[in-house]
PDB file of C-alpha atoms in Angstrom:
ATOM      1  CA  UNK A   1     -17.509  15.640  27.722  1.00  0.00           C
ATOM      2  CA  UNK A   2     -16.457  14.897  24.578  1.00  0.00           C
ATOM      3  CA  UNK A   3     -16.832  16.791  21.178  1.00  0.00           C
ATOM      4  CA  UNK A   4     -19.152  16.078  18.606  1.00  0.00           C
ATOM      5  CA  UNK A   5     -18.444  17.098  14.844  1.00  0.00           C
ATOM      6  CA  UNK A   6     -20.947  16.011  11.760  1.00  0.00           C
ATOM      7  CA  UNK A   7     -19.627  16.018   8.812  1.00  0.00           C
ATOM      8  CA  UNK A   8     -20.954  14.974   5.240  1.00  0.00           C
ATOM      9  CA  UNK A   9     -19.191  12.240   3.525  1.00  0.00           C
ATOM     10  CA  UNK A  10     -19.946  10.072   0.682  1.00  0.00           C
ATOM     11  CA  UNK A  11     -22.552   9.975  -1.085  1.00  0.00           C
ATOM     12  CA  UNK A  12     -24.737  12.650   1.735  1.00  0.00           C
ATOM     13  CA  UNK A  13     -23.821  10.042   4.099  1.00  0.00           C
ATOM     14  CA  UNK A  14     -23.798  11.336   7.539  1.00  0.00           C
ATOM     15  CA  UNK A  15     -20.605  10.709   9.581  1.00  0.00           C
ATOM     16  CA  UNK A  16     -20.498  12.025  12.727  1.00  0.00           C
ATOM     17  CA  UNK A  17     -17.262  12.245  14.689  1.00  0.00           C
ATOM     18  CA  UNK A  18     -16.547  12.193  18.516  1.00  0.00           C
ATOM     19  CA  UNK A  19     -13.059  13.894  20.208  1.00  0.00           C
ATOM     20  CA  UNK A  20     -11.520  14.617  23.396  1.00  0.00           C
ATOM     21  CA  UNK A  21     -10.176  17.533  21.606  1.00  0.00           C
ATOM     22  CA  UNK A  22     -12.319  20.299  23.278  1.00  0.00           C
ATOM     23  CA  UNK A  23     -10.266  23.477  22.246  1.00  0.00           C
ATOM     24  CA  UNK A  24     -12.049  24.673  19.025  1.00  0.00           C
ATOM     25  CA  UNK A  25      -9.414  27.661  18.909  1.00  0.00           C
ATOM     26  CA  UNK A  26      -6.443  25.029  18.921  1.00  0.00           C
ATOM     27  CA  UNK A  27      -7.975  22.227  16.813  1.00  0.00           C
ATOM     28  CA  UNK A  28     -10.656  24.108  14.198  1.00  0.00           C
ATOM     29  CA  UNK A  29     -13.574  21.506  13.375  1.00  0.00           C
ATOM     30  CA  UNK A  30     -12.441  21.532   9.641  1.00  0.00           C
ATOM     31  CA  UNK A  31      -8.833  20.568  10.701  1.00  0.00           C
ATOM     32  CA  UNK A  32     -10.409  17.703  12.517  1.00  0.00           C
ATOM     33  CA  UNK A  33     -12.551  17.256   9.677  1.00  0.00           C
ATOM     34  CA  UNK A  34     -10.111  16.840   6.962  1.00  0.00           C
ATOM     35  CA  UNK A  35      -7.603  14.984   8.946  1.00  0.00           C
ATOM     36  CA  UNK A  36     -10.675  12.229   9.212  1.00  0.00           C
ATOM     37  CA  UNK A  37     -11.253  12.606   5.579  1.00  0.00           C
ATOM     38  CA  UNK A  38      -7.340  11.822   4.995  1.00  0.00           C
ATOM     39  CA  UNK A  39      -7.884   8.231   6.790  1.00  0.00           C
ATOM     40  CA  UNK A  40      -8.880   6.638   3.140  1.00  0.00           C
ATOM     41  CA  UNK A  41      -4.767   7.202   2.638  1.00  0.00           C
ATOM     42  CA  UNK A  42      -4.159   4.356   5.814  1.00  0.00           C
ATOM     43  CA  UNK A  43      -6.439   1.889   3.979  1.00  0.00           C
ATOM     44  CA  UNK A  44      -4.874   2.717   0.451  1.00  0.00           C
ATOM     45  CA  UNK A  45      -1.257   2.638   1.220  1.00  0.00           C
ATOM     46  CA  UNK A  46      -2.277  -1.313   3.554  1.00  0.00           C
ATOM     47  CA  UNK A  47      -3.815  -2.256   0.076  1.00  0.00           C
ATOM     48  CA  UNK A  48      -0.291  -1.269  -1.889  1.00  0.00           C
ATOM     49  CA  UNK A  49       1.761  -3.015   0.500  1.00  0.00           C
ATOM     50  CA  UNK A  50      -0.609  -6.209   0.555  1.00  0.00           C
ATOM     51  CA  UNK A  51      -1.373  -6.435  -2.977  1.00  0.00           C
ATOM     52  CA  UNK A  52       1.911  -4.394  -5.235  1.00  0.00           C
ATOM     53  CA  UNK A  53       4.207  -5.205  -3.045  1.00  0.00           C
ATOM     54  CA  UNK A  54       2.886  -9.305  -2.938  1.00  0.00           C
ATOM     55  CA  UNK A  55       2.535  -9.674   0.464  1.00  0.00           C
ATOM     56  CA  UNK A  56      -1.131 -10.522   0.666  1.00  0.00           C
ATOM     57  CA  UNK A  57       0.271 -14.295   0.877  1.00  0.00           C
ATOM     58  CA  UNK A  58       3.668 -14.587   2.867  1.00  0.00           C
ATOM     59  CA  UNK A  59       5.681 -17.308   1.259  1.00  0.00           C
ATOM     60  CA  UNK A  60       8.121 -18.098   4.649  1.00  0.00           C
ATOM     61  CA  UNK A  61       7.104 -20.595   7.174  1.00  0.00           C
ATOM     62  CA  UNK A  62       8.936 -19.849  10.303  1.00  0.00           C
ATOM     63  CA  UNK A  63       8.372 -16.789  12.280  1.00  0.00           C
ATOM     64  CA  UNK A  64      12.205 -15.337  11.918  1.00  0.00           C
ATOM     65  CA  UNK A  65      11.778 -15.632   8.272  1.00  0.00           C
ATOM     66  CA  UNK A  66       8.399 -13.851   7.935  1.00  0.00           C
ATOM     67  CA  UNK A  67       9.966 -11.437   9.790  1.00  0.00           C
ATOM     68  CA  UNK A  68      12.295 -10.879   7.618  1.00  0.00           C
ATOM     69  CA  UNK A  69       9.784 -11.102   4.637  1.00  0.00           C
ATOM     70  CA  UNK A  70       7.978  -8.711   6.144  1.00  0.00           C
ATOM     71  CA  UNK A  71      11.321  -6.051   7.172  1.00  0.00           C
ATOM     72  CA  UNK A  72      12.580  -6.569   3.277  1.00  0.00           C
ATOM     73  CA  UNK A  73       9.122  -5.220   2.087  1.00  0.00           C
ATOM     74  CA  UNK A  74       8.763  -2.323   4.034  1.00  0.00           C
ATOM     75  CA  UNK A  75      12.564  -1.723   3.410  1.00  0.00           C
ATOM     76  CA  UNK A  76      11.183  -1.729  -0.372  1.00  0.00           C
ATOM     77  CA  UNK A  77       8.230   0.104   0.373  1.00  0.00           C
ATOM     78  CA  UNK A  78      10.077   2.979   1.533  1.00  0.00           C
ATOM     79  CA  UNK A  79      12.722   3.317  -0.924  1.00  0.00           C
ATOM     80  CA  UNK A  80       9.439   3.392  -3.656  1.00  0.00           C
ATOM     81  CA  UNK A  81       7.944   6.074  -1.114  1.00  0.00           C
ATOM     82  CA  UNK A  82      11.119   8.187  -1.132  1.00  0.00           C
ATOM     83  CA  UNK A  83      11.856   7.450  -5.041  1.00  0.00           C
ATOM     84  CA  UNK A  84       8.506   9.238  -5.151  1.00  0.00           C
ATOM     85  CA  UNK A  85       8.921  12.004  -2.511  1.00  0.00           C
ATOM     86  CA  UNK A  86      11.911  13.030  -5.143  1.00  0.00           C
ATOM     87  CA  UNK A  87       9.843  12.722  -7.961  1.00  0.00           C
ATOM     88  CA  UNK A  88       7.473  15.077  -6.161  1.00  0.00           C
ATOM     89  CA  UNK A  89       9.631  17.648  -5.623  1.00  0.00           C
ATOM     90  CA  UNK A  90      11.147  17.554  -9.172  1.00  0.00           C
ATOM     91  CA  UNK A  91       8.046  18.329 -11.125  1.00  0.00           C
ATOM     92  CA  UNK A  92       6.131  20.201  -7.761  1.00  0.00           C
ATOM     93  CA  UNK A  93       3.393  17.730  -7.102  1.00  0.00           C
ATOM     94  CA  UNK A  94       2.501  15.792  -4.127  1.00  0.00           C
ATOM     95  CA  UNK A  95       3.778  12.269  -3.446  1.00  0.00           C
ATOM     96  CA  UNK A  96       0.127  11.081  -3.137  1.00  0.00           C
ATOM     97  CA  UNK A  97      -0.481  12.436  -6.483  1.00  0.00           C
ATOM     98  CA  UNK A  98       1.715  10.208  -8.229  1.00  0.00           C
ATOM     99  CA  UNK A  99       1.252   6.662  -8.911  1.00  0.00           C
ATOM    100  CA  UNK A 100       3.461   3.880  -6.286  1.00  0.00           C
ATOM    101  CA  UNK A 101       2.913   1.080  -9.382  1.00  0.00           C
ATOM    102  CA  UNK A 102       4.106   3.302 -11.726  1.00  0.00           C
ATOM    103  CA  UNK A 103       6.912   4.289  -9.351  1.00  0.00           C
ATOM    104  CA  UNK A 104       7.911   0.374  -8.369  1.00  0.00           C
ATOM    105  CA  UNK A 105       8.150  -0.679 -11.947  1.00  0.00           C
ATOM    106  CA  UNK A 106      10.089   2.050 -13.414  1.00  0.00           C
ATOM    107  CA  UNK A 107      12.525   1.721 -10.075  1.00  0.00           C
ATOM    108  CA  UNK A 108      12.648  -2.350 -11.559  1.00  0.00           C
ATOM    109  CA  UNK A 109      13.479  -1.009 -15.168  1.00  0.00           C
ATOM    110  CA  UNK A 110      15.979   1.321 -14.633  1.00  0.00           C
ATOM    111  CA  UNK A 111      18.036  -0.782 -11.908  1.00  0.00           C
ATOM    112  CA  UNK A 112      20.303  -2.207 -14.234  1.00  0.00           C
ATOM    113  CA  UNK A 113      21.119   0.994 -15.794  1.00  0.00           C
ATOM    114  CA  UNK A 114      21.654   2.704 -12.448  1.00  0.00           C
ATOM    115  CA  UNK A 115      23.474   0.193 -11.058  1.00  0.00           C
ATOM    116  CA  UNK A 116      26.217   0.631 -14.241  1.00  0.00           C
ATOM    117  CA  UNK A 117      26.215   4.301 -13.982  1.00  0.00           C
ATOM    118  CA  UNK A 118      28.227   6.945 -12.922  1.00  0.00           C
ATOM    119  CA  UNK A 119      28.985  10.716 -12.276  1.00  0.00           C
ATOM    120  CA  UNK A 120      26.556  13.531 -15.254  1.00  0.00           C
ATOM    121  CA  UNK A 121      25.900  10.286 -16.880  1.00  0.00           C
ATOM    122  CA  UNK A 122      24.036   8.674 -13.343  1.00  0.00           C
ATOM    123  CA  UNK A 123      22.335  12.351 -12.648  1.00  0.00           C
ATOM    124  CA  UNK A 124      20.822  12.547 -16.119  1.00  0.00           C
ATOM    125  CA  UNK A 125      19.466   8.761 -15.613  1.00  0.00           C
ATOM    126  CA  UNK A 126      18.363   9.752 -12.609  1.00  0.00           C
ATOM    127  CA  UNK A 127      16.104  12.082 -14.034  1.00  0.00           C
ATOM    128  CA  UNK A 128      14.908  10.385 -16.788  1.00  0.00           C
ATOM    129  CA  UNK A 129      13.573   8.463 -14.159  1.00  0.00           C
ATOM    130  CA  UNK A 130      11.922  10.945 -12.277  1.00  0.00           C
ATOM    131  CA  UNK A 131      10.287  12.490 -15.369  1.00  0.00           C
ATOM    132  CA  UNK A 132       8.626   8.788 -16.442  1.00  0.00           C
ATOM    133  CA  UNK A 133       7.569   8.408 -12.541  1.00  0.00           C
ATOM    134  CA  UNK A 134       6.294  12.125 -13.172  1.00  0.00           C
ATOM    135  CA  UNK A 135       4.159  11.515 -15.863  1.00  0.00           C
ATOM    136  CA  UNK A 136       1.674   9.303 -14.170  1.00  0.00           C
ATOM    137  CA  UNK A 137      -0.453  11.377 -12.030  1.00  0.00           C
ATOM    138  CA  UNK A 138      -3.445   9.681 -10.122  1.00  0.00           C
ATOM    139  CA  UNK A 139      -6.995  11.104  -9.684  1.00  0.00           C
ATOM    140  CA  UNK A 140      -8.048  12.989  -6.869  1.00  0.00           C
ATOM    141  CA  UNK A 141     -11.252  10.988  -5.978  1.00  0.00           C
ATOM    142  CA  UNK A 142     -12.190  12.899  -2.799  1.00  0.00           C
ATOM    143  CA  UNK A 143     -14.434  10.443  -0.282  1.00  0.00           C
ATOM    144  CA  UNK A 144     -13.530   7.351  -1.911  1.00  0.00           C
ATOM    145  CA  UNK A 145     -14.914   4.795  -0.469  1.00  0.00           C
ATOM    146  CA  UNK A 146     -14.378   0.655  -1.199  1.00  0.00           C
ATOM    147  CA  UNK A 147     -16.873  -2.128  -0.122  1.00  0.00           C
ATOM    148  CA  UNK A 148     -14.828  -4.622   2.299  1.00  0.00           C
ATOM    149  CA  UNK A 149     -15.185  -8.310   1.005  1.00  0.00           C
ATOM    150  CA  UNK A 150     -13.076 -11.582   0.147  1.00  0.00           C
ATOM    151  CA  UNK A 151     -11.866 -11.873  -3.303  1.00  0.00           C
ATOM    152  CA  UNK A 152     -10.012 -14.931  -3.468  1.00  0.00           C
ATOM    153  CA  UNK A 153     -12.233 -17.538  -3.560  1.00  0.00           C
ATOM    154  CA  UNK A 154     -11.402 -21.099  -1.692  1.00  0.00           C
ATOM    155  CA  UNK A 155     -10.145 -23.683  -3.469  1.00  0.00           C
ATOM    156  CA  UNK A 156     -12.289 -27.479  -2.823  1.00  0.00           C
ATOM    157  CA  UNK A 157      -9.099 -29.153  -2.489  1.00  0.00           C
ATOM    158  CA  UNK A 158      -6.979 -29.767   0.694  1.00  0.00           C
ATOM    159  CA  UNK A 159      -3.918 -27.519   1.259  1.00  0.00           C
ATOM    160  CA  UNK A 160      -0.836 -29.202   0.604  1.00  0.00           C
ATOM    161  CA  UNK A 161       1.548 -28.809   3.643  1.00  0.00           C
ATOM    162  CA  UNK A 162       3.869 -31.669   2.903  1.00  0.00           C
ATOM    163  CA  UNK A 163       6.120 -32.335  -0.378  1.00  0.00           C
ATOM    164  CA  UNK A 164       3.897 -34.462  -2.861  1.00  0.00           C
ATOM    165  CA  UNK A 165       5.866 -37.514  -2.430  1.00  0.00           C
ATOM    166  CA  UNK A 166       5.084 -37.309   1.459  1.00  0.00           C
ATOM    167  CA  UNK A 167       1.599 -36.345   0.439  1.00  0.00           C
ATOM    168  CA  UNK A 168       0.964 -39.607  -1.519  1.00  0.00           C
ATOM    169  CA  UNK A 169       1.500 -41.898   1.419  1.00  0.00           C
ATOM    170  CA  UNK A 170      -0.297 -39.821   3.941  1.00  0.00           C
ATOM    171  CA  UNK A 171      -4.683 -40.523   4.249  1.00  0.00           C
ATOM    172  CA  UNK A 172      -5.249 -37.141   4.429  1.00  0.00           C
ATOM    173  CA  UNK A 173      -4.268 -36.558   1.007  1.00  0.00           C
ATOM    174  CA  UNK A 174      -6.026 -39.646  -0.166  1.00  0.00           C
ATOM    175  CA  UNK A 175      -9.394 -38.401  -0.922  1.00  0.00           C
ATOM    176  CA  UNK A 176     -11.158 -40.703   1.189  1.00  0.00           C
TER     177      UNK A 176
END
């Protein structure tokens, strides 16, 4: 029979939480607990890859190519991830305290620079880096929670799926 923890969440919400996991000595209710709490950081880090990294509208057409959309961004998404894990452990703070905007954007600024550098002068840009990607910590906000609805509001027009000049001869386009 499966487990049953309560736990208190938001707001004195009641949450309760079923598991197979039936050894309390090898999995403690408050390790269960907390590793449920720690599910926010799924929904958080879909959000930054749909919305920083621009992907909540794919721009490709064929399936190979939003493939490939999709492999470039994670590729991205990873190098911002382990540009932050560094940052981290320079200045001894989490990665999930520091800010993935923050750390995309400075990454953008300083490519240039990096790219043109070389040997103490590299390192020390390399730093400089970390310590502006350092100095934006985000706030613990323990239970966060988000109401799930639409934003984007749709348009009354038709969606254009041909080139305009196609578009002008075809009735679908025509208003009528």
């Amino acid at each position: 029979m499966p487990a049953e923890l309560v736990i208190r969440a938001v707001k004195n919400k009641r949450r309760t939480i079923i598991t197979t996991l039936l050894d309390a000595d090898e999995y403690p209710r408050t390790e269960i607990i907390a590793l449920y709490l720690k599910r926010w950081h799924v929904e958080i880090d879909f959000d930054v890859i749909k919305t920083t990294m621009k992907m909540d509208m794919l721009r490709c057409k064929s399936p190979e190519m939003v493939r490939k959309e999709i492999s470039i961004n994670f590729l991205v998404y990873n190098l911002v991830r382990a540009l932050m894990g560094k940052t981290a452990k320079h200045i001894d703070k989490t990665p999930r305290e520091l800010s993935f905007k923050t750390a995309q954007e400075t990454l953008v600024s300083f490519l240039q620079t990096l790219l043109g550098a070389s040997g103490d002068w590299l390192e020390q840009k390399i730093v400089n880096m970390l310590d502006i990607i350092g100095q934006h910590i985000v706030g613990n906000r323990p239970g966060r929670s988000e109401p799930r609805a639409v934003k984007k509001r749709p348009k009354p027009h038709k969606r254009l799926q041909h080139s305009r000049s196609q578009a002008s001869r075809l009735k679908k386009y025509q208003g009528r």
